[in-house]
PDB file of C-alpha atoms in Angstrom:
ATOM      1  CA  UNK Z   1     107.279 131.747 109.031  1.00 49.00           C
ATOM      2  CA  UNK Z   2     108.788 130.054 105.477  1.00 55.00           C
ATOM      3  CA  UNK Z   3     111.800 131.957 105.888  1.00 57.00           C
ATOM      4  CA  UNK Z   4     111.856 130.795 109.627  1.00 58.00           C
ATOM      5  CA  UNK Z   5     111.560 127.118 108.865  1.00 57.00           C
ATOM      6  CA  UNK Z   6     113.874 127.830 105.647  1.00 63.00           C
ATOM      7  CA  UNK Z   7     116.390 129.088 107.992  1.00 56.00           C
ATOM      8  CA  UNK Z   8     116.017 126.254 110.682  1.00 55.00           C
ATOM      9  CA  UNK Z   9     116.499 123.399 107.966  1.00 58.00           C
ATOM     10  CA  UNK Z  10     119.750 125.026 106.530  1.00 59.00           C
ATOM     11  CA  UNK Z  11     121.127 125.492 109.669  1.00 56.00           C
ATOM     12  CA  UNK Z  12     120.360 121.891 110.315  1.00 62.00           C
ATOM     13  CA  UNK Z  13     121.718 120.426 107.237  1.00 62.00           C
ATOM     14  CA  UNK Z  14     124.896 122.282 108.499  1.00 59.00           C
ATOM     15  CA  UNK Z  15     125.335 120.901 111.909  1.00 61.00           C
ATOM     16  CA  UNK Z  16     125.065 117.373 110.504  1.00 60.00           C
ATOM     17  CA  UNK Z  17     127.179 118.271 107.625  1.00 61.00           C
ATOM     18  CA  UNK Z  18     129.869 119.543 110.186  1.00 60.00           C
ATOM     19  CA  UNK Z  19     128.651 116.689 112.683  1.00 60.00           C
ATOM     20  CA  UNK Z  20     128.046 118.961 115.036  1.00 69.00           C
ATOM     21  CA  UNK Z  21     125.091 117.236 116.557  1.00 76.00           C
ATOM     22  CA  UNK Z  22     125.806 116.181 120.314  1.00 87.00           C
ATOM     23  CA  UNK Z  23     122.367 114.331 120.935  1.00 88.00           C
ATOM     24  CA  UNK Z  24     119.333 113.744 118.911  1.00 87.00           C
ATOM     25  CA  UNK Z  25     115.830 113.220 120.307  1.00 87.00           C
ATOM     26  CA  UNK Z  26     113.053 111.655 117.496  1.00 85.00           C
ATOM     27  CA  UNK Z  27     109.531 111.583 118.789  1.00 82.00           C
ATOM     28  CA  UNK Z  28     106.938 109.026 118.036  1.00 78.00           C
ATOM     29  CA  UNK Z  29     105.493 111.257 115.027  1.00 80.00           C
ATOM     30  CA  UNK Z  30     108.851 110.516 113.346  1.00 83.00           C
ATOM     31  CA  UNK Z  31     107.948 107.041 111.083  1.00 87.00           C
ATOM     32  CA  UNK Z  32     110.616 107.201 109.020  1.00 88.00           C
ATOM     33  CA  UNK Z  33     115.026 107.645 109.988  1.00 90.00           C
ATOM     34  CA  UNK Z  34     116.352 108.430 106.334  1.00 89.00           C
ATOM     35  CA  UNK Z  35     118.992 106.312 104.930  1.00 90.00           C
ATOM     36  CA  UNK Z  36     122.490 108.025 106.128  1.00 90.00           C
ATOM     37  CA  UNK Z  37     120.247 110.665 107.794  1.00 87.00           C
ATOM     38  CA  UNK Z  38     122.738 110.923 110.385  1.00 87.00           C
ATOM     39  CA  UNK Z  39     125.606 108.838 109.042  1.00 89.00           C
ATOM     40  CA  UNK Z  40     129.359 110.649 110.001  1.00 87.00           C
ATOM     41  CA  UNK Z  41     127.990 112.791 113.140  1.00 86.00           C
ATOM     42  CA  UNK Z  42     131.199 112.334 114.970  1.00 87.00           C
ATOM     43  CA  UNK Z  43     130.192 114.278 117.808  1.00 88.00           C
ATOM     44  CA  UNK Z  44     126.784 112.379 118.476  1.00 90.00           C
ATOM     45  CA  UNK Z  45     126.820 110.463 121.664  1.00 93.00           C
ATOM     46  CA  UNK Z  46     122.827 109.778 122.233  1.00 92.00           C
ATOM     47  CA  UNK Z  47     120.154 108.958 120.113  1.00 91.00           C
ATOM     48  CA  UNK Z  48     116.709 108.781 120.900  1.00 91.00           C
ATOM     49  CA  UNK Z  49     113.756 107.534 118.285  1.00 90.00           C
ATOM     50  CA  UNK Z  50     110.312 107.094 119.027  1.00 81.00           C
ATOM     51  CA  UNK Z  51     110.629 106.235 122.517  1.00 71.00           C
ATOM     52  CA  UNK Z  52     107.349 108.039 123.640  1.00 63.00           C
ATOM     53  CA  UNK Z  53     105.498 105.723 121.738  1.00 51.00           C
ATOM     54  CA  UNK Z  54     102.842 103.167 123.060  1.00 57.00           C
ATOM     55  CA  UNK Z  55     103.450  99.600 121.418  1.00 52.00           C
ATOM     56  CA  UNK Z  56     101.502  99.198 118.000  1.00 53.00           C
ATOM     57  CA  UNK Z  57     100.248 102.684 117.997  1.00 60.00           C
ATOM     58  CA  UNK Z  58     103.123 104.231 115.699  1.00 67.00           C
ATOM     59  CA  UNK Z  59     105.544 102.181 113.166  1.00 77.00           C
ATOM     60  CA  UNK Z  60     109.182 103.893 112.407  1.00 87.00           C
ATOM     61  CA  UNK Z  61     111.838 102.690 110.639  1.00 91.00           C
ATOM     62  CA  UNK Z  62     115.261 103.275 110.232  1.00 93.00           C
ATOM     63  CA  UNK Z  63     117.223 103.390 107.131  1.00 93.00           C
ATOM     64  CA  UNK Z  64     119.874 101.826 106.005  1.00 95.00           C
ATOM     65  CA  UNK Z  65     123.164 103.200 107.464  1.00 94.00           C
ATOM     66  CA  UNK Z  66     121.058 105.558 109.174  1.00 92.00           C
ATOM     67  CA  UNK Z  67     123.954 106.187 112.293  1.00 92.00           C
ATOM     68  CA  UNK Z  68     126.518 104.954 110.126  1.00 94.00           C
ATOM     69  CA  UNK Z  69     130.160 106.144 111.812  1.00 93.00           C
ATOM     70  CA  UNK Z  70     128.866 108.009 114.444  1.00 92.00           C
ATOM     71  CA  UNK Z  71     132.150 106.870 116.354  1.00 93.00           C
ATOM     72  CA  UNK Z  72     130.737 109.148 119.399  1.00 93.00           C
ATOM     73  CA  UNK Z  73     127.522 106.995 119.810  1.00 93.00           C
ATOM     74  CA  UNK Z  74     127.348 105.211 123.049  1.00 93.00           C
ATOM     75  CA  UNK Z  75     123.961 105.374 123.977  1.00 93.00           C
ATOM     76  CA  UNK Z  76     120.777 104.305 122.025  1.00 93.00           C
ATOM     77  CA  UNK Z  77     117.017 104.090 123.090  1.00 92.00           C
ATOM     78  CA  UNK Z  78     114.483 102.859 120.412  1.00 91.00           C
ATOM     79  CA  UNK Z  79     110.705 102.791 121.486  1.00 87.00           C
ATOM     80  CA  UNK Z  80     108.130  99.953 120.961  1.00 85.00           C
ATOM     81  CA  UNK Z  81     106.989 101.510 117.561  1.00 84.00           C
ATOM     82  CA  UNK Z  82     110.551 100.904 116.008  1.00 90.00           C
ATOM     83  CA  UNK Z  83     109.430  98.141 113.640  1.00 90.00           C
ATOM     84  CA  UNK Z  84     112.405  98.032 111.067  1.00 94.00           C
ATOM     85  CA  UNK Z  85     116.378  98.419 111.159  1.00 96.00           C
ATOM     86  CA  UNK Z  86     118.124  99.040 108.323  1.00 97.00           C
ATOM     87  CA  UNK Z  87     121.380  97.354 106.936  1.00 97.00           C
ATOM     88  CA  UNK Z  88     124.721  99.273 109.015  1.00 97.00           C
ATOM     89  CA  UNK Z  89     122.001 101.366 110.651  1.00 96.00           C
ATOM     90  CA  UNK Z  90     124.529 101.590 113.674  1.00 95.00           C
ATOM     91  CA  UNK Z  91     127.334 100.196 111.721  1.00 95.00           C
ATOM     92  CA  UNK Z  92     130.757 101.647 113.456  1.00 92.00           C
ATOM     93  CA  UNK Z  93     128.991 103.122 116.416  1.00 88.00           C
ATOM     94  CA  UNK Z  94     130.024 102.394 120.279  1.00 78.00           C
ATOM     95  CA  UNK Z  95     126.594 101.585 121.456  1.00 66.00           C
TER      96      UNK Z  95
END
């Protein structure tokens, strides 16, 4: 199982490396987008974070520059619990 999840986050760390990443879906348990967590995923056209959530039940934020240059970005849904945007969070991005 560590060598499964060891496995999972390199291969992960590639794809956004390589910006890879066509779509990305964050669930409510997510609080926290990273700062530049996803910045320079060229290829990401939809983005998803905490949208399952109930109002007040879960607080996320997003980082600063957190979608930065994801030129590919057209489409956005952030739930009720998205309490915080970052500086340039979507900085560069169609949507």
């Amino acid at each position: 199982m560590k060598n499964t999840k060891r496995f999972l986050a390199c291969l992960m760390a590639l794809v956004l490396v390589l910006g890879l990443l066509p779509a990305v879906t964050l669930p409510a348990s997510v609080t926290e987008v990273g700062q530049r967590a996803f910045s320079d995923c060229t290829l990401l056209a939809s983005a998803s974070v905490g949208a399952s959530a109930e109002a007040g039940t879960v607080s996320t934020k997003i980082g600063n520059e957190a979608f930065l240059q994801c030129t590919a970005l057209n489409k956005v849904v952030l739930g009720n619990g998205v309490t915080e945007i970052g500086e340039y969070a979507f900085f560069c991005c169609r949507a």
